[in-house]
Amino acid sequence: MKIDIFKEMEKHGFEQIIFNYDKTTGLKCIIAIHDTTLGPALGGCRMWPYETEDEALTDAMRLAVGMTYKCAASDNNFGGGKSVIIGDPNKDKSEALFRAFGRFVQMLGGRYYTGTDMGTTGMDFVYASRESDCMTGLPEEFGGSGNTALPTAYGVYKGMKAAARIVFGSASLKGRKIAIQGVGKVGQGVVDHLKEEGAQVIISDISEENINKVKEKYPDVEVVDPDKVYDVECDIFSPCARGGIINDDTIPRFKCKIIAGSANNQLLEPKHGEMVHEKGILYAPDYVINAGGLIQVADELEYKDAGMRRERVLMKTEAIYDILLRIFTRSKEQNIPTSEVADRLAEERIETIGKLKANYVKR
Ligand code: NAD
């Protein structure tokens, strides 16, 4: 199947798609810029051995649209974009490849900023940054803001509190039973916040190593089988592993009152947002509650000086609490799924800020 590119761009409101080929390294990469109403496009660079060019293009476009919504909903001044490098991250990486990538990003003159995603690491962008000023999310040793899992976990924790306030009438998580799927970088941070507040934590992971790490720190944490985590009777189910876990099979099994976790693309399809809403479960839209990492990399671009970064990022991440309260309240008032409210709020913000720019201002 060959994609009708202009038709797809028109359908989804894309501004620009750039195909880049470097004859020295063989780099093949696609940069998709969806919407820059709020500011330059921001979105990671994924490296994957895509089987077809269509597959790579579809992935870049889908992810770029997601970034537009995520930036808009989380009060960031960036638009949505994403790039993909066609190649095997285990075999095809080199300094030259990422420098070639950096040069192509630089050619866009600041319309697109990027950093790590699946298949890429901070070090790849240290190389890319030798050719470009538009790299973010670099390791701390290289002047970047470092690990994004910390603010992401903090945002998830704050989001859980907002949801608890709506469902239980109190934001306190003390004594609340919370089941976490996936205790990797983000999940472990969420556990730390919850244990500090005195929540009752249940964890599940396919990695014994990660389970053991948590058990060593908190021996009283309960562990459940990865297949059983959807059936746990709890106040909050927190997906912090992979996407698509809210689907036709899992929704009938859920015995929780809230779903609030860091995983990307939790709803397998948009209709599943409606199904959890009908079941009476309060769902914290993934791209809002997990925006802490994005807030950090955006901060790295906005405030080049490293001073006070950690405190400032955590302060900005706290806004997730209020944003979610707004979403939950509107969902209740208008009886529409929270996933839909989040999309509408993002679209409204883009439209309003876009219209503001109608008045000419010399800067
Ligand atoms: P990670 O790879 O460090 O952790 C994921 C954990 O999930 C691992 O321990 C893995 O073993 C476990 N896992 C995988 N499949 C599982 C299953 N079926 N059942 C139970 N556990 C399973 O990743 P992370 O950085 O902690 O990210 C977690 C999720 O949050 C991902 O979906 C990621 O895209 C999303 N996210 C992460 C960030 C960030 O800053 N790291 C930001 C936004 C969103």
Short mmCIF file of C-alpha atoms and ligand atoms in Angstrom, two decimals:
data_model
loop_
_atom_site.label_atom_id
_atom_site.label_comp_id
_atom_site.label_asym_id
_atom_site.label_seq_id
_atom_site.Cartn_x
_atom_site.Cartn_y
_atom_site.Cartn_z
CA MET A 1 0.00 0.00 0.00
CA LYS A 2 1.33 3.42 -0.90
CA ILE A 3 0.21 6.33 1.23
CA ASP A 4 -1.37 9.30 -0.50
CA ILE A 5 0.82 11.74 1.43
CA PHE A 6 -0.86 15.06 0.65
CA LYS A 7 -4.29 13.57 1.29
CA GLU A 8 -3.15 12.33 4.71
CA MET A 9 -1.52 15.68 5.48
CA GLU A 10 -4.74 17.49 4.65
CA LYS A 11 -6.86 15.03 6.65
CA HIS A 12 -4.77 15.43 9.82
CA GLY A 13 -3.75 19.08 9.41
CA PHE A 14 -0.01 18.56 8.84
CA GLU A 15 2.26 21.47 7.98
CA GLN A 16 5.36 19.75 6.70
CA ILE A 17 6.92 16.35 6.16
CA ILE A 18 10.59 16.15 5.29
CA PHE A 19 12.33 13.10 3.83
CA ASN A 20 16.07 13.12 4.47
CA TYR A 21 18.74 10.93 2.91
CA ASP A 22 22.45 11.25 3.61
CA LYS A 23 24.67 9.67 1.00
CA THR A 24 27.72 9.33 3.28
CA THR A 25 26.09 7.37 6.10
CA GLY A 26 23.02 6.02 4.32
CA LEU A 27 20.78 7.75 6.89
CA LYS A 28 17.12 7.61 5.94
CA CYS A 29 14.92 9.69 8.16
CA ILE A 30 11.49 11.29 8.09
CA ILE A 31 10.64 14.40 10.09
CA ALA A 32 6.92 15.09 10.49
CA ILE A 33 5.86 18.56 11.67
CA HIS A 34 2.19 18.55 12.53
CA ASP A 35 1.24 21.90 14.06
CA THR A 36 3.36 24.86 15.18
CA THR A 37 0.61 27.25 16.30
CA LEU A 38 1.89 27.25 19.89
CA GLY A 39 5.59 27.22 19.06
CA PRO A 40 8.28 25.15 17.33
CA ALA A 41 7.51 21.47 17.02
CA LEU A 42 8.89 19.25 19.77
CA GLY A 43 9.01 15.46 19.70
CA GLY A 44 11.48 12.62 20.04
CA CYS A 45 13.34 10.70 17.36
CA ARG A 46 12.56 7.00 17.10
CA MET A 47 14.95 4.51 15.48
CA TRP A 48 13.33 1.32 14.28
CA PRO A 49 13.91 -1.29 11.53
CA TYR A 50 10.64 -0.42 9.79
CA GLU A 51 9.81 -2.98 7.13
CA THR A 52 8.34 -0.44 4.74
CA GLU A 53 8.61 3.31 4.18
CA ASP A 54 4.83 3.56 4.61
CA GLU A 55 5.14 2.04 8.07
CA ALA A 56 7.82 4.57 9.03
CA LEU A 57 5.82 7.49 7.68
CA THR A 58 2.61 6.37 9.40
CA ASP A 59 4.44 6.05 12.72
CA ALA A 60 6.05 9.50 12.39
CA MET A 61 2.72 11.13 11.49
CA ARG A 62 0.73 9.38 14.25
CA LEU A 63 3.31 10.28 16.89
CA ALA A 64 3.60 13.90 15.67
CA VAL A 65 -0.17 14.44 16.05
CA GLY A 66 0.07 13.00 19.56
CA MET A 67 2.79 15.52 20.43
CA THR A 68 0.62 18.45 19.31
CA TYR A 69 -2.07 17.37 21.77
CA LYS A 70 0.37 16.55 24.54
CA CYS A 71 2.17 19.92 24.31
CA ALA A 72 -1.11 21.84 24.10
CA ALA A 73 -2.79 20.02 26.98
CA SER A 74 0.18 20.32 29.34
CA ASP A 75 0.52 24.09 29.02
CA ASN A 76 3.71 24.00 26.94
CA ASN A 77 4.65 26.52 24.26
CA PHE A 78 5.59 23.95 21.68
CA GLY A 79 3.88 22.34 18.74
CA GLY A 80 3.84 18.72 17.65
CA GLY A 81 6.47 16.91 15.63
CA LYS A 82 8.30 13.60 15.52
CA SER A 83 11.07 11.99 13.54
CA VAL A 84 11.91 8.42 12.66
CA ILE A 85 15.20 6.93 11.51
CA ILE A 86 14.82 3.77 9.47
CA GLY A 87 17.40 1.36 10.84
CA ASP A 88 18.27 -1.20 13.48
CA PRO A 89 19.29 0.54 16.74
CA ASN A 90 21.45 -2.47 17.67
CA LYS A 91 23.46 -2.47 14.45
CA ASP A 92 23.18 0.73 12.47
CA LYS A 93 24.16 3.46 14.95
CA SER A 94 27.28 5.59 14.62
CA GLU A 95 28.53 9.04 15.48
CA ALA A 96 28.33 10.00 11.79
CA LEU A 97 24.73 8.80 11.43
CA PHE A 98 23.52 11.00 14.29
CA ARG A 99 25.63 13.94 13.16
CA ALA A 100 24.01 13.60 9.74
CA PHE A 101 20.62 13.55 11.48
CA GLY A 102 21.60 16.65 13.49
CA ARG A 103 22.47 18.53 10.29
CA PHE A 104 19.06 17.80 8.77
CA VAL A 105 17.29 19.01 11.93
CA GLN A 106 19.46 22.15 11.90
CA MET A 107 18.38 22.89 8.33
CA LEU A 108 14.86 23.43 9.65
CA GLY A 109 16.11 26.57 11.39
CA GLY A 110 14.53 25.92 14.79
CA ARG A 111 11.14 24.68 13.56
CA TYR A 112 11.76 21.27 15.14
CA TYR A 113 13.42 20.19 18.41
CA THR A 114 14.09 16.58 19.25
CA GLY A 115 15.57 14.05 21.67
CA THR A 116 15.28 10.41 22.71
CA ASP A 117 12.48 7.98 21.98
CA MET A 118 12.31 4.22 21.40
CA GLY A 119 15.62 2.98 20.01
CA THR A 120 17.62 6.15 20.74
CA THR A 121 19.63 7.22 23.78
CA GLY A 122 20.93 10.50 25.21
CA MET A 123 24.40 9.75 23.81
CA ASP A 124 23.04 9.63 20.24
CA PHE A 125 21.89 13.22 20.67
CA VAL A 126 25.20 14.29 22.15
CA TYR A 127 26.58 13.42 18.69
CA ALA A 128 23.64 15.10 16.93
CA SER A 129 24.17 18.23 19.03
CA ARG A 130 27.65 18.64 17.50
CA GLU A 131 25.76 19.70 14.37
CA SER A 132 22.58 21.20 15.77
CA ASP A 133 21.26 23.55 18.48
CA CYS A 134 17.89 21.77 18.41
CA MET A 135 18.64 18.73 20.56
CA THR A 136 17.11 18.28 24.00
CA GLY A 137 16.97 15.65 26.75
CA LEU A 138 20.76 15.26 26.78
CA PRO A 139 22.44 13.50 29.72
CA GLU A 140 23.21 15.78 32.68
CA GLU A 141 26.96 15.24 32.16
CA PHE A 142 26.54 16.95 28.79
CA GLY A 143 24.54 19.89 30.06
CA GLY A 144 21.11 18.34 29.58
CA SER A 145 18.30 17.84 32.07
CA GLY A 146 18.85 14.07 32.40
CA ASN A 147 16.40 11.41 33.51
CA THR A 148 12.81 12.32 32.59
CA ALA A 149 11.33 9.46 34.62
CA LEU A 150 11.54 11.52 37.82
CA PRO A 151 9.18 14.35 36.80
CA THR A 152 7.01 11.82 34.93
CA ALA A 153 6.53 9.81 38.14
CA TYR A 154 5.86 12.98 40.11
CA GLY A 155 3.19 14.05 37.60
CA VAL A 156 1.53 10.63 37.79
CA TYR A 157 1.47 10.87 41.58
CA LYS A 158 -0.08 14.37 41.44
CA GLY A 159 -2.58 13.12 38.85
CA MET A 160 -3.63 10.28 41.13
CA LYS A 161 -4.28 12.82 43.86
CA ALA A 162 -6.47 14.92 41.56
CA ALA A 163 -8.47 11.82 40.61
CA ALA A 164 -8.80 10.79 44.26
CA ARG A 165 -10.16 14.22 45.10
CA ILE A 166 -12.93 13.79 42.52
CA VAL A 167 -13.78 10.16 43.34
CA PHE A 168 -13.24 10.01 47.11
CA GLY A 169 -13.66 13.69 48.02
CA SER A 170 -10.07 13.87 49.33
CA ALA A 171 -6.74 14.06 47.52
CA SER A 172 -5.05 12.02 50.21
CA LEU A 173 -3.75 8.64 49.08
CA LYS A 174 -3.04 7.42 52.61
CA GLY A 175 -4.37 3.88 52.96
CA ARG A 176 -5.57 3.78 49.34
CA LYS A 177 -4.98 0.51 47.52
CA ILE A 178 -3.01 1.14 44.33
CA ALA A 179 -1.97 -1.53 41.81
CA ILE A 180 0.95 -0.65 39.54
CA GLN A 181 1.63 -2.47 36.28
CA GLY A 182 5.34 -2.07 35.51
CA VAL A 183 7.94 -0.92 38.00
CA GLY A 184 10.61 0.30 35.62
CA LYS A 185 12.04 3.82 35.69
CA VAL A 186 8.70 5.60 36.14
CA GLY A 187 6.86 2.89 38.12
CA GLN A 188 9.57 2.81 40.80
CA GLY A 189 9.33 6.58 41.21
CA VAL A 190 5.56 6.32 41.59
CA VAL A 191 6.03 3.65 44.28
CA ASP A 192 8.38 5.99 46.18
CA HIS A 193 5.81 8.81 46.26
CA LEU A 194 2.99 6.47 47.24
CA LYS A 195 4.92 4.77 50.02
CA GLU A 196 5.89 8.16 51.39
CA GLU A 197 2.22 9.08 51.61
CA GLY A 198 1.26 5.78 53.24
CA ALA A 199 -0.62 4.11 50.37
CA GLN A 200 -1.06 0.36 50.13
CA VAL A 201 0.96 -0.61 47.06
CA ILE A 202 0.62 -3.70 44.87
CA ILE A 203 3.11 -4.22 42.05
CA SER A 204 3.37 -6.40 38.99
CA ASP A 205 6.15 -6.74 36.43
CA ILE A 206 7.53 -9.29 34.01
CA SER A 207 11.05 -8.37 35.16
CA GLU A 208 12.05 -10.20 38.33
CA GLU A 209 14.97 -7.83 38.70
CA ASN A 210 12.70 -4.79 38.89
CA ILE A 211 10.29 -6.52 41.29
CA ASN A 212 13.24 -7.38 43.56
CA LYS A 213 14.49 -3.80 43.52
CA VAL A 214 11.16 -2.59 44.89
CA LYS A 215 10.83 -5.46 47.38
CA GLU A 216 14.29 -4.75 48.79
CA LYS A 217 13.28 -1.17 49.50
CA TYR A 218 9.70 -1.89 50.62
CA PRO A 219 9.36 -5.50 51.85
CA ASP A 220 5.63 -5.03 52.63
CA VAL A 221 4.68 -4.33 49.01
CA GLU A 222 2.41 -7.03 47.60
CA VAL A 223 3.31 -8.66 44.27
CA VAL A 224 0.80 -10.04 41.77
CA ASP A 225 1.23 -12.07 38.64
CA PRO A 226 1.42 -9.93 35.45
CA ASP A 227 -1.70 -11.68 34.09
CA LYS A 228 -3.70 -11.00 37.25
CA VAL A 229 -3.07 -7.29 37.67
CA TYR A 230 -6.24 -6.29 35.78
CA ASP A 231 -8.38 -8.29 38.24
CA VAL A 232 -7.02 -6.71 41.43
CA GLU A 233 -9.69 -5.03 43.51
CA CYS A 234 -8.19 -1.61 44.19
CA ASP A 235 -8.85 2.12 44.30
CA ILE A 236 -6.38 2.99 41.53
CA PHE A 237 -4.95 0.92 38.72
CA SER A 238 -1.75 2.49 37.42
CA PRO A 239 -0.47 1.30 34.02
CA CYS A 240 3.24 2.15 33.86
CA ALA A 241 4.43 -0.44 31.35
CA ARG A 242 3.01 -0.54 27.85
CA GLY A 243 0.22 0.82 25.68
CA GLY A 244 -3.10 -0.66 24.56
CA ILE A 245 -3.92 -2.16 27.96
CA ILE A 246 -7.38 -0.55 28.15
CA ASN A 247 -9.25 -2.72 25.68
CA ASP A 248 -12.24 -5.03 25.12
CA ASP A 249 -10.63 -7.81 27.19
CA THR A 250 -9.43 -5.80 30.18
CA ILE A 251 -12.33 -3.36 30.70
CA PRO A 252 -14.77 -6.03 31.99
CA ARG A 253 -12.02 -7.23 34.38
CA PHE A 254 -11.15 -3.89 35.98
CA LYS A 255 -12.21 -3.60 39.64
CA CYS A 256 -10.73 -0.17 40.21
CA LYS A 257 -12.31 3.27 40.51
CA ILE A 258 -9.50 5.20 38.84
CA ILE A 259 -6.99 4.48 36.07
CA ALA A 260 -3.95 6.74 36.34
CA GLY A 261 -0.54 5.76 35.03
CA SER A 262 2.39 6.78 32.84
CA ALA A 263 2.11 4.39 29.90
CA ASN A 264 1.68 5.98 26.49
CA ASN A 265 -1.38 5.19 24.35
CA GLN A 266 -3.23 3.31 27.09
CA LEU A 267 -6.52 3.20 25.16
CA LEU A 268 -6.28 0.57 22.43
CA GLU A 269 -8.89 2.55 20.45
CA PRO A 270 -10.74 5.82 21.17
CA LYS A 271 -13.96 3.85 21.90
CA HIS A 272 -12.26 2.39 24.98
CA GLY A 273 -12.22 5.86 26.56
CA GLU A 274 -15.97 5.84 26.25
CA MET A 275 -16.24 2.30 27.64
CA VAL A 276 -14.31 3.07 30.85
CA HIS A 277 -16.39 6.23 31.25
CA GLU A 278 -19.60 4.18 30.96
CA LYS A 279 -18.27 1.70 33.50
CA GLY A 280 -17.83 4.57 35.95
CA ILE A 281 -14.04 4.43 36.10
CA LEU A 282 -12.28 7.79 36.15
CA TYR A 283 -9.54 7.66 33.53
CA ALA A 284 -6.69 10.19 33.69
CA PRO A 285 -5.83 10.77 30.01
CA ASP A 286 -2.34 9.36 29.44
CA TYR A 287 -0.82 12.26 27.56
CA VAL A 288 -1.82 14.68 30.30
CA ILE A 289 -0.82 12.68 33.39
CA ASN A 290 2.51 11.53 31.89
CA ALA A 291 3.61 14.98 30.66
CA GLY A 292 6.28 15.47 33.37
CA GLY A 293 9.06 14.27 31.06
CA LEU A 294 7.92 16.57 28.28
CA ILE A 295 7.76 19.46 30.74
CA GLN A 296 11.39 18.76 31.64
CA VAL A 297 12.73 18.66 28.07
CA ALA A 298 10.71 21.77 27.18
CA ASP A 299 12.23 23.49 30.21
CA GLU A 300 15.70 22.51 29.00
CA LEU A 301 14.99 24.45 25.79
CA GLU A 302 13.33 27.45 27.41
CA TYR A 303 15.86 27.94 30.20
CA LYS A 304 19.31 27.19 28.86
CA ASP A 305 20.90 27.91 32.27
CA ALA A 306 20.84 24.79 34.41
CA GLY A 307 20.19 26.64 37.69
CA MET A 308 17.14 25.61 39.74
CA ARG A 309 16.06 23.26 36.97
CA ARG A 310 14.89 20.37 39.16
CA GLU A 311 12.75 22.63 41.39
CA ARG A 312 11.32 24.57 38.44
CA VAL A 313 10.42 21.39 36.53
CA LEU A 314 8.70 19.88 39.56
CA MET A 315 6.81 23.11 40.13
CA LYS A 316 5.63 23.14 36.50
CA THR A 317 4.73 19.45 36.74
CA GLU A 318 2.42 20.20 39.66
CA ALA A 319 0.14 21.95 37.15
CA ILE A 320 -0.92 18.47 36.01
CA TYR A 321 -3.06 18.33 39.16
CA ASP A 322 -5.12 21.38 38.13
CA ILE A 323 -5.27 20.46 34.46
CA LEU A 324 -6.69 17.06 35.35
CA LEU A 325 -9.19 18.55 37.80
CA ARG A 326 -10.45 20.74 34.96
CA ILE A 327 -10.75 17.70 32.67
CA PHE A 328 -12.50 15.57 35.29
CA THR A 329 -14.92 18.35 36.18
CA ARG A 330 -15.91 19.03 32.58
CA SER A 331 -16.28 15.29 31.93
CA LYS A 332 -18.67 15.04 34.88
CA GLU A 333 -20.66 18.15 33.96
CA GLN A 334 -21.09 17.22 30.32
CA ASN A 335 -21.06 13.44 30.77
CA ILE A 336 -18.36 12.86 28.16
CA PRO A 337 -15.24 10.68 28.48
CA THR A 338 -12.17 12.32 29.97
CA SER A 339 -10.16 11.27 26.90
CA GLU A 340 -12.48 13.36 24.73
CA VAL A 341 -12.38 16.34 27.09
CA ALA A 342 -8.57 16.33 27.01
CA ASP A 343 -8.57 16.42 23.20
CA ARG A 344 -11.09 19.26 23.16
CA LEU A 345 -9.16 21.32 25.71
CA ALA A 346 -5.98 20.92 23.67
CA GLU A 347 -7.79 21.93 20.47
CA GLU A 348 -9.40 24.92 22.19
CA ARG A 349 -6.04 26.14 23.47
CA ILE A 350 -4.44 25.87 20.03
CA GLU A 351 -7.36 27.71 18.46
CA THR A 352 -7.43 30.51 21.03
CA ILE A 353 -3.68 31.11 21.11
CA GLY A 354 -3.60 30.93 17.32
CA LYS A 355 -6.28 33.61 17.06
CA LEU A 356 -4.39 35.89 19.50
CA LYS A 357 -1.65 36.10 16.93
CA ALA A 358 -4.03 37.91 14.55
CA ASN A 359 -3.04 41.21 16.21
CA TYR A 360 0.36 42.24 14.89
CA VAL A 361 2.94 42.83 17.61
CA LYS A 362 6.53 43.85 16.89
CA ARG A 363 8.94 41.83 19.06
P1 NAD B 1 10.86 1.07 31.60
O1 NAD B 1 11.24 0.28 30.41
O2 NAD B 1 11.93 1.57 32.51
O3 NAD B 1 9.81 0.27 32.51
C1 NAD B 1 8.77 -0.49 32.00
C2 NAD B 1 8.54 -1.65 32.95
O4 NAD B 1 7.38 -2.35 32.54
C3 NAD B 1 9.70 -2.67 32.96
O5 NAD B 1 10.05 -2.96 34.29
C4 NAD B 1 9.09 -3.86 32.22
O6 NAD B 1 9.64 -5.09 32.66
C5 NAD B 1 7.65 -3.74 32.62
N1 NAD B 1 6.70 -4.48 31.76
C6 NAD B 1 6.72 -4.64 30.44
N2 NAD B 1 5.66 -5.38 30.05
C7 NAD B 1 4.97 -5.68 31.17
C8 NAD B 1 3.79 -6.40 31.44
N3 NAD B 1 3.11 -7.00 30.47
N4 NAD B 1 3.34 -6.50 32.72
C9 NAD B 1 4.02 -5.89 33.72
N5 NAD B 1 5.15 -5.20 33.52
C10 NAD B 1 5.63 -5.10 32.28
O7 NAD B 1 10.00 2.29 31.02
P2 NAD B 1 9.60 3.65 31.77
O8 NAD B 1 10.52 4.73 31.34
O9 NAD B 1 9.38 3.38 33.21
O10 NAD B 1 8.19 3.98 31.05
C11 NAD B 1 7.02 3.28 31.42
C12 NAD B 1 5.87 3.74 30.51
O11 NAD B 1 5.68 5.15 30.66
C13 NAD B 1 6.12 3.52 29.01
O12 NAD B 1 4.89 3.26 28.39
C14 NAD B 1 6.65 4.87 28.54
O13 NAD B 1 6.41 5.07 27.16
C15 NAD B 1 5.83 5.80 29.39
N6 NAD B 1 6.42 7.12 29.60
C16 NAD B 1 7.68 7.24 30.12
C17 NAD B 1 8.24 8.49 30.31
C18 NAD B 1 9.61 8.66 30.89
O14 NAD B 1 10.00 9.80 31.12
N7 NAD B 1 10.38 7.60 31.14
C19 NAD B 1 7.51 9.64 29.98
C20 NAD B 1 6.20 9.52 29.48
C21 NAD B 1 5.69 8.24 29.29
#
